[in-house]
mmCIF file of C-alpha atoms in Angstrom:
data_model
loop_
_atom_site.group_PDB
_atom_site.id
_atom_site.type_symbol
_atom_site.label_atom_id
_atom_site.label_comp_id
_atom_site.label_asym_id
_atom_site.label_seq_id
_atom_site.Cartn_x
_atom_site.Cartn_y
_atom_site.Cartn_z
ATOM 1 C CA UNK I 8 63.220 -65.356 -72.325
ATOM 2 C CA UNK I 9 63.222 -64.750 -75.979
ATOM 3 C CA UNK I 10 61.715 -66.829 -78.803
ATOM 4 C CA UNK I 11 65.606 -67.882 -79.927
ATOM 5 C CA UNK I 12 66.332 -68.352 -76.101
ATOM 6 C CA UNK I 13 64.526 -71.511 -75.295
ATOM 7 C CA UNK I 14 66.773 -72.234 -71.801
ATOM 8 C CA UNK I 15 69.267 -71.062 -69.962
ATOM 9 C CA UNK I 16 69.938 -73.241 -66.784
ATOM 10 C CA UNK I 17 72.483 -72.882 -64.294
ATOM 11 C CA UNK I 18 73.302 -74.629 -61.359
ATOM 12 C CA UNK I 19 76.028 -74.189 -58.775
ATOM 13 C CA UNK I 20 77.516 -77.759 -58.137
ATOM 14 C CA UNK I 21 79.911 -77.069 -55.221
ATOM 15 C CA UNK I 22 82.661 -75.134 -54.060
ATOM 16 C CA UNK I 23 84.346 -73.090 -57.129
ATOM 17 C CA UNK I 24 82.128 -74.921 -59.489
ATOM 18 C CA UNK I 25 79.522 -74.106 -61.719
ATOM 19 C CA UNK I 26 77.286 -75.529 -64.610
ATOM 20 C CA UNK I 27 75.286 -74.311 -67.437
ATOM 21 C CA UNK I 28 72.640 -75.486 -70.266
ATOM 22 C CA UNK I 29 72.284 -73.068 -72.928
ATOM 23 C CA UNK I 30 69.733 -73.711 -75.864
ATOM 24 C CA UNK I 31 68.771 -71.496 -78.317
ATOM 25 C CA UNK I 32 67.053 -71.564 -81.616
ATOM 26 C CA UNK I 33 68.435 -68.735 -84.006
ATOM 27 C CA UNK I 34 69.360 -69.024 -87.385
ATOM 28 C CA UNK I 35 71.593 -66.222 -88.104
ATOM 29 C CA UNK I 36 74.464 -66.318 -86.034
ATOM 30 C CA UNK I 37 74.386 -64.416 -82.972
ATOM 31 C CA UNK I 38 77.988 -62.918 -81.557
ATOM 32 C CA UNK I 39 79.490 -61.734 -77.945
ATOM 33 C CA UNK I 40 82.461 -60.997 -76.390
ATOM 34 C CA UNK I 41 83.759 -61.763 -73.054
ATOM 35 C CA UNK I 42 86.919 -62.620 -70.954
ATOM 36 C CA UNK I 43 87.151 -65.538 -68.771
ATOM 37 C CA UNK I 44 87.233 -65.324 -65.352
ATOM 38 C CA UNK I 45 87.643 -69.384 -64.768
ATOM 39 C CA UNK I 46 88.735 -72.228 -66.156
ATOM 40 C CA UNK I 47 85.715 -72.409 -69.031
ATOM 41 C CA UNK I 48 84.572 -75.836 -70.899
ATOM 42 C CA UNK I 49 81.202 -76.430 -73.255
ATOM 43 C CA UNK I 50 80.603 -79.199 -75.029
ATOM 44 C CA UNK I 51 78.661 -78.889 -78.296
ATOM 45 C CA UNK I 52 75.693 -81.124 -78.125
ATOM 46 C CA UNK I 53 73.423 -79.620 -81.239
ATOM 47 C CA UNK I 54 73.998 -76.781 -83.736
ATOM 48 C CA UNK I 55 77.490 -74.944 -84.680
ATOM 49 C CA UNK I 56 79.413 -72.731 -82.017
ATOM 50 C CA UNK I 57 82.699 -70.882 -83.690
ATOM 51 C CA UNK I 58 84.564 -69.270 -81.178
ATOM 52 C CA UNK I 59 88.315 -67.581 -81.169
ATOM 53 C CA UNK I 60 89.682 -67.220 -77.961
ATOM 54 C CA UNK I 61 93.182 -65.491 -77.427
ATOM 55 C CA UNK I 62 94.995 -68.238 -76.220
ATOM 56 C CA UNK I 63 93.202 -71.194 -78.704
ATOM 57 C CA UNK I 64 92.784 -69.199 -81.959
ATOM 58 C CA UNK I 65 89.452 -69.548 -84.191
ATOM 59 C CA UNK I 66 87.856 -72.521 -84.520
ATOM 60 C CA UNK I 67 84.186 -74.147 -85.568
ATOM 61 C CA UNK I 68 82.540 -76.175 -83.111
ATOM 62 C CA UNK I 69 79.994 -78.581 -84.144
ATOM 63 C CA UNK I 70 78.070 -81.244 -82.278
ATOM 64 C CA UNK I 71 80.561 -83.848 -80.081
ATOM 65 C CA UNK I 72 83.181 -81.070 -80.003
ATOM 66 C CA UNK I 73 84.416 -79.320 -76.875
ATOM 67 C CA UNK I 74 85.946 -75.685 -76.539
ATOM 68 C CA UNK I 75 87.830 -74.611 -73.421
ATOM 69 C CA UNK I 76 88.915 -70.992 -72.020
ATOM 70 C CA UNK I 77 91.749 -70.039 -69.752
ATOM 71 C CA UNK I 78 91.292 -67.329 -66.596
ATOM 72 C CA UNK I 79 92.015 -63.913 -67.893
ATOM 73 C CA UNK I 80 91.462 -65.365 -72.303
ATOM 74 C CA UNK I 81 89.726 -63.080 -73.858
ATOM 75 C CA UNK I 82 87.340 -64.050 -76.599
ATOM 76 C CA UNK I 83 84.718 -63.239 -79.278
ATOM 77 C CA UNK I 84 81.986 -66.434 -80.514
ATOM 78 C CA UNK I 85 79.406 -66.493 -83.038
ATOM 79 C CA UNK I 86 76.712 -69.235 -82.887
ATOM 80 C CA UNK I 87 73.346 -70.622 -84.414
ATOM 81 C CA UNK I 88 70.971 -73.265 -84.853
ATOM 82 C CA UNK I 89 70.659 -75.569 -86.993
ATOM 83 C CA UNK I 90 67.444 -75.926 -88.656
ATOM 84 C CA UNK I 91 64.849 -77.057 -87.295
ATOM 85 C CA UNK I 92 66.517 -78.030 -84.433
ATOM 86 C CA UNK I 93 67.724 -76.276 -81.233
ATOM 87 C CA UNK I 94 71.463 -75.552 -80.713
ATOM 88 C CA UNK I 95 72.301 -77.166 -77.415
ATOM 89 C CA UNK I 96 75.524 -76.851 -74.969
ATOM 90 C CA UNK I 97 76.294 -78.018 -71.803
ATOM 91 C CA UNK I 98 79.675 -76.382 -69.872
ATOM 92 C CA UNK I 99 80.801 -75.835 -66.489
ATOM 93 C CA UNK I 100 83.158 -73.051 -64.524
ATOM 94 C CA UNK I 101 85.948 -74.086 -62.492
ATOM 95 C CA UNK I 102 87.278 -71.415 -60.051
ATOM 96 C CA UNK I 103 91.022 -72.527 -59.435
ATOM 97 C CA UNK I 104 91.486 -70.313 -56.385
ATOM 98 C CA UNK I 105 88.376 -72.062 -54.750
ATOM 99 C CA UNK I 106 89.382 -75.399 -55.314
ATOM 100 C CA UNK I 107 93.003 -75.375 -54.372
ATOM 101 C CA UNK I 108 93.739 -76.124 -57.883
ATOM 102 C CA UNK I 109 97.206 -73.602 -57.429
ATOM 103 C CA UNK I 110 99.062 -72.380 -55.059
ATOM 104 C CA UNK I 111 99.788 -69.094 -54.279
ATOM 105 C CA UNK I 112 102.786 -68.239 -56.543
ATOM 106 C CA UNK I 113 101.472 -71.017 -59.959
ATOM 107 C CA UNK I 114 99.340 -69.783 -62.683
ATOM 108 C CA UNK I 115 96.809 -71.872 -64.391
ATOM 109 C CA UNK I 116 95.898 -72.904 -68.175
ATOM 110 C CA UNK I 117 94.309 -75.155 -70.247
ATOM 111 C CA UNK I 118 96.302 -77.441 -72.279
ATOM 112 C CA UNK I 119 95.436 -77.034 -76.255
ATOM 113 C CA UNK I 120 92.574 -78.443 -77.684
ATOM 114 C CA UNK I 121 91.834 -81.350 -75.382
ATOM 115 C CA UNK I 122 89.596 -83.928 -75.792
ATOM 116 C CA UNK I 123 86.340 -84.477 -74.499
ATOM 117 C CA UNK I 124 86.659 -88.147 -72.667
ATOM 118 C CA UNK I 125 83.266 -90.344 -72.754
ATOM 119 C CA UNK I 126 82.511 -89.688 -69.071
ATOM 120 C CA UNK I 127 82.866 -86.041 -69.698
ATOM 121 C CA UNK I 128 79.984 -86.222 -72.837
ATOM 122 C CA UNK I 129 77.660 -88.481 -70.244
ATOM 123 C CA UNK I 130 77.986 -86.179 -67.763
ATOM 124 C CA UNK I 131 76.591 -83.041 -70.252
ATOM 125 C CA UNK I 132 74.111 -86.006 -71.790
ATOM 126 C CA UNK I 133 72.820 -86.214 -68.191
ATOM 127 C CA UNK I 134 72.818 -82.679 -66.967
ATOM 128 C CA UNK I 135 71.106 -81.432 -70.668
ATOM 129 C CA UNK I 136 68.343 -84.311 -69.147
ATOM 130 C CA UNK I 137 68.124 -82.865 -66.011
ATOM 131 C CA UNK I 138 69.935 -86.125 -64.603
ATOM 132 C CA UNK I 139 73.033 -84.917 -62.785
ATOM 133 C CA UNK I 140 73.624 -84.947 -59.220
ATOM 134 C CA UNK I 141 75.659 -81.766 -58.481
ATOM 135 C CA UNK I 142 78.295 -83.177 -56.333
ATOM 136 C CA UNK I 143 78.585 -86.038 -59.218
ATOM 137 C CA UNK I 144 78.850 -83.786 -61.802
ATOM 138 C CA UNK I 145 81.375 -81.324 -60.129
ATOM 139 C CA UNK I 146 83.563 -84.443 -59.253
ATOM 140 C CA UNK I 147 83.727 -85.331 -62.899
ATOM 141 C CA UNK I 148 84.661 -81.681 -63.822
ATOM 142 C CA UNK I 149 87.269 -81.736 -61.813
ATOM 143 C CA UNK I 150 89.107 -84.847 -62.987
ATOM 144 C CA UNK I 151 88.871 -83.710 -66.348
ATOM 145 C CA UNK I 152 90.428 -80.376 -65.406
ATOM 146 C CA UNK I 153 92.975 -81.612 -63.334
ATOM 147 C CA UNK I 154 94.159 -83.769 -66.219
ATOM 148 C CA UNK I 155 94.010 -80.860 -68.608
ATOM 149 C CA UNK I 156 95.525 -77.840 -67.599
ATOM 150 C CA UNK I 157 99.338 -76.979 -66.898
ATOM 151 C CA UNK I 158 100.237 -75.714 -63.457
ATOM 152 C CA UNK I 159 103.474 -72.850 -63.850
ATOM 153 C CA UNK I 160 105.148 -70.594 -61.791
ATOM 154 C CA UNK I 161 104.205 -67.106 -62.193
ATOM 155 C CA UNK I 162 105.800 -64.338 -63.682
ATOM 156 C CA UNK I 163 105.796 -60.803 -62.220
ATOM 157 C CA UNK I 164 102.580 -59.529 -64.403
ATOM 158 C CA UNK I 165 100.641 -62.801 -63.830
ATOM 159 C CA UNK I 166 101.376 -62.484 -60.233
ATOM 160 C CA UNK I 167 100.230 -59.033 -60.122
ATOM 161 C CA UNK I 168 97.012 -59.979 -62.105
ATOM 162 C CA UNK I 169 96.511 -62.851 -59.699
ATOM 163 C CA UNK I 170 96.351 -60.435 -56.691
ATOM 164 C CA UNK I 171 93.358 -58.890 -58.659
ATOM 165 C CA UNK I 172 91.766 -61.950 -59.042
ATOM 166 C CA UNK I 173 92.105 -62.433 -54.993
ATOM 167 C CA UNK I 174 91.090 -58.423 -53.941
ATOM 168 C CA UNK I 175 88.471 -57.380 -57.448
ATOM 169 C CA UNK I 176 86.166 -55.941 -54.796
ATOM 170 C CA UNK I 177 88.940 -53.856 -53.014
ATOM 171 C CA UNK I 178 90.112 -50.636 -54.685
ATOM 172 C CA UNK I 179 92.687 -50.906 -56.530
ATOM 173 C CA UNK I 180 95.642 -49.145 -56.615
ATOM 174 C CA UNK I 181 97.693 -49.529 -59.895
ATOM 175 C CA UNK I 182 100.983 -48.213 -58.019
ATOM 176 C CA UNK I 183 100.402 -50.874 -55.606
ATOM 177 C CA UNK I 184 100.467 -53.694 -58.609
ATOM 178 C CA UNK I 185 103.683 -52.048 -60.173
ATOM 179 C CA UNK I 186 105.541 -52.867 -57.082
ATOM 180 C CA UNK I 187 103.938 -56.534 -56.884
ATOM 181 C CA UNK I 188 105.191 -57.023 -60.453
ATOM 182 C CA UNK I 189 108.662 -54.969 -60.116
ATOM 183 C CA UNK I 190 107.918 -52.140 -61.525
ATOM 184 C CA UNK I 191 108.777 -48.756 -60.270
ATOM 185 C CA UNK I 192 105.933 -47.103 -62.802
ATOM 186 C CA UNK I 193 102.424 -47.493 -62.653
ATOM 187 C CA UNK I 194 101.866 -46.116 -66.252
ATOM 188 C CA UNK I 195 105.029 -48.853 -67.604
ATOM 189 C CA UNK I 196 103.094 -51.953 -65.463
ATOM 190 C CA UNK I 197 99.267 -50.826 -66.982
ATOM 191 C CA UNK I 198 101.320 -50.675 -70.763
ATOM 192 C CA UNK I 199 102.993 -54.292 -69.781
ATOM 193 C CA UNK I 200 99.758 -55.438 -68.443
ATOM 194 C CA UNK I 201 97.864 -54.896 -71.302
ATOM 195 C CA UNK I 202 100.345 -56.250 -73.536
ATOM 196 C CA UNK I 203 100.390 -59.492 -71.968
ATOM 197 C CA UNK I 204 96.537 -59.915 -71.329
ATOM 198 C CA UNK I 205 95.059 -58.061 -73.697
ATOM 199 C CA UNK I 206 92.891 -55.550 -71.082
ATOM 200 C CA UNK I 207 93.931 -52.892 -68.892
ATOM 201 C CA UNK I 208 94.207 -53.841 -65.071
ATOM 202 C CA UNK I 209 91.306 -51.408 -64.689
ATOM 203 C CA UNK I 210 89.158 -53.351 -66.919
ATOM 204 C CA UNK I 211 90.339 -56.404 -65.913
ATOM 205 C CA UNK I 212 89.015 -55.558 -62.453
ATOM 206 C CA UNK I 213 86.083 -54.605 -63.931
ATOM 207 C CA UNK I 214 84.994 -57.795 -65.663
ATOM 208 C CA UNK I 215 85.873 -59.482 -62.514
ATOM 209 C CA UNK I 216 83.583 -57.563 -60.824
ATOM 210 C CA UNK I 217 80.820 -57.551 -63.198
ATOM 211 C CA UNK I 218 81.163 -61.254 -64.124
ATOM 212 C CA UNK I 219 80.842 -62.403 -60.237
ATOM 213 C CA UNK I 220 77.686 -59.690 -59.872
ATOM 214 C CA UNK I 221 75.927 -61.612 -62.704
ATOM 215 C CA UNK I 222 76.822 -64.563 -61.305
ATOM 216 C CA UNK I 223 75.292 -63.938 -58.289
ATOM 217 C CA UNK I 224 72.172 -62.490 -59.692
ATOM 218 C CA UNK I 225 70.947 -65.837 -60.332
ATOM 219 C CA UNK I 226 73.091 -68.307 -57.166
ATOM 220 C CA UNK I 227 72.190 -65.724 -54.490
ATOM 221 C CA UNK I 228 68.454 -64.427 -55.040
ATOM 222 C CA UNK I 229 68.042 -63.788 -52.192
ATOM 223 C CA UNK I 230 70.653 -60.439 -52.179
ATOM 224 C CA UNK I 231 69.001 -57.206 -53.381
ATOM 225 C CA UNK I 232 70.796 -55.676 -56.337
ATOM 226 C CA UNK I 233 72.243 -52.868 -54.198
ATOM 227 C CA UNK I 234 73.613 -55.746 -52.269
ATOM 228 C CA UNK I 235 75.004 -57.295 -54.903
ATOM 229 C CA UNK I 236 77.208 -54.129 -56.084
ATOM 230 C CA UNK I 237 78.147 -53.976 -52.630
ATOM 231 C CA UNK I 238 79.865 -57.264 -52.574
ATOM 232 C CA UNK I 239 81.939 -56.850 -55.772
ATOM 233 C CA UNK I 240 83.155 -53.148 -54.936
ATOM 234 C CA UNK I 241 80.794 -50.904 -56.276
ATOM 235 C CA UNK I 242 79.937 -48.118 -53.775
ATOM 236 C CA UNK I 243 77.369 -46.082 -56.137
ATOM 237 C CA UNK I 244 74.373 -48.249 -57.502
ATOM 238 C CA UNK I 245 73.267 -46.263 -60.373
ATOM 239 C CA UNK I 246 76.814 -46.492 -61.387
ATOM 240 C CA UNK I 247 76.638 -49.930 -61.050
ATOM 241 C CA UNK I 248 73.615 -50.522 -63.062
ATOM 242 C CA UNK I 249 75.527 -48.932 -66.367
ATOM 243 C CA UNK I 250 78.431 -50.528 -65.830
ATOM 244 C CA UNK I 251 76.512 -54.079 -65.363
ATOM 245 C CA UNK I 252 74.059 -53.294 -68.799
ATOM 246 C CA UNK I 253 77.309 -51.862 -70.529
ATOM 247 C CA UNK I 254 79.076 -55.432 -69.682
ATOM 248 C CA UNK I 255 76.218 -57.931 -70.322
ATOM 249 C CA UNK I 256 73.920 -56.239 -72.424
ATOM 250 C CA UNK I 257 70.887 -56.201 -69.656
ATOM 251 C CA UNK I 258 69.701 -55.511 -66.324
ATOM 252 C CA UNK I 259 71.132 -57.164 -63.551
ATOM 253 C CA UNK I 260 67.740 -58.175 -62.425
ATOM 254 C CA UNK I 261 66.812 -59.276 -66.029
ATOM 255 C CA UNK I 262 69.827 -61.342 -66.340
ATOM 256 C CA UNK I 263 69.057 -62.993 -63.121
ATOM 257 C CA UNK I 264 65.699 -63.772 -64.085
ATOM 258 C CA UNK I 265 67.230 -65.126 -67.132
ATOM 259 C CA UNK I 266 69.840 -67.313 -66.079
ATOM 260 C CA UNK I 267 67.464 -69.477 -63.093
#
């Protein structure tokens, strides 16, 4: 762990739930990209976190202010500390699949811009501390994402990109998607898929696949990085490994060694 990397904790707290402490000490602002592959909140604790998301917009974060990210939002952040202190954020994952937050045909967002509630900002107070109980915190999580997020019917392409989020280690077949979202054409549906989302439903399998391989670099140690790229669909490891440094900017077992 770097010198502007003081921690990087995360926890699994249950069933389609997650948790994370990030602290860092940079002064020039540092910047990433991403897409969201769950139903993503962090609440600012220290230091300034700006963040544009494609659902949300851009927006400045400072201390007491929470951000929030929708499955399949792409987004681009830029964030430092403020001197002399450490930046400091606390933010969970919630899987909606895993916790029978929709059904099979609804899709799943975050309503704009909501507010952190004071149980929410104990809860990161606590976990920051190293004071959470897991199946405390993941309750708490949930009620606040229950009462935050609108539940809708899907539409053909959400439905189709919702089948990827169920089968990201199976191959995927892009004719096979067409017909789940009407489409006679495979090239059409890839063109309408990336209109809507933003990413191709290539890459869009990709960061699925990549995003659950980091993640389980660091909940699963016990899996060998060949392992690993077995679960998520990768049938060549070397492959694997660029595609994984490519995506996150490391080794897989660097980023696992990281992120415990």
């Amino acid at each position: 762990m770097g010198q502007e990397e003081t921690r990087y904790d995360r926890t699994t707290l249950g069933p389609g739930a997650i948790a994370w402490v990030y602290e860092y000490r940079n002064r020039a602002p540092k910047t990433k990209s991403g897409l969201a592959t769950g139903l993503e909140l962090g609440l600012q604790l220290r230091g300034a976190w700006e963040q544009s998301g494609s659902r949300a917009g851009r927006r400045l974060y400072e201390p007491g202010s929470l951000h929030v990210i929708s499955p399949a939002e792409s987004y681009d952040l830029a964030f430092r500390a403020p001197d002399p202190q450490s930046g400091l954020q606390v933010g969970f994952i919630v899987y909606p699949d895993e916790v029978a937050l929709v059904g099979e045909d609804e899709d799943v967002a975050f309503v704009r811009a909501p507010a952190p509630t004071p149980a929410l900002v104990a809860l990161c107070r606590a976990f920051a501390a190293s004071e959470a109980r897991p199946e405390e915190a993941r309750a708490e999580v949930l009620r606040f994402v229950t009462a935050n997020v609108t539940v809708s019917p899907v539409c053909p392409l959400v439905r189709a990109k919702r089948t990827i989020d169920k089968t990201f280690a199976s191959a995927l077949y892009v004719k096979h998607l067409a017909e789940v979202a009407g489409l006679s054409s495979g090239v059409s549906f890839s063109r309408k898929f990336a209109k809507r989302f933003g990413i191709t439903p290539v890459a869009y399998r990709r960061a699925l696949r990549l995003n659950e391989a980091a993640r389980l670099t660091w909940a699963r140690p016990d899996l060998s990085v060949a392992a690993i790229a077995e679960l998520v669909g990768f049938d060549d490891e070397p492959h694997f490994h660029r595609a994984f440094r490519a995506f996150h900017g490391t080794t897989p077992a660097a980023y696992g060694r990281r992120a415990r």
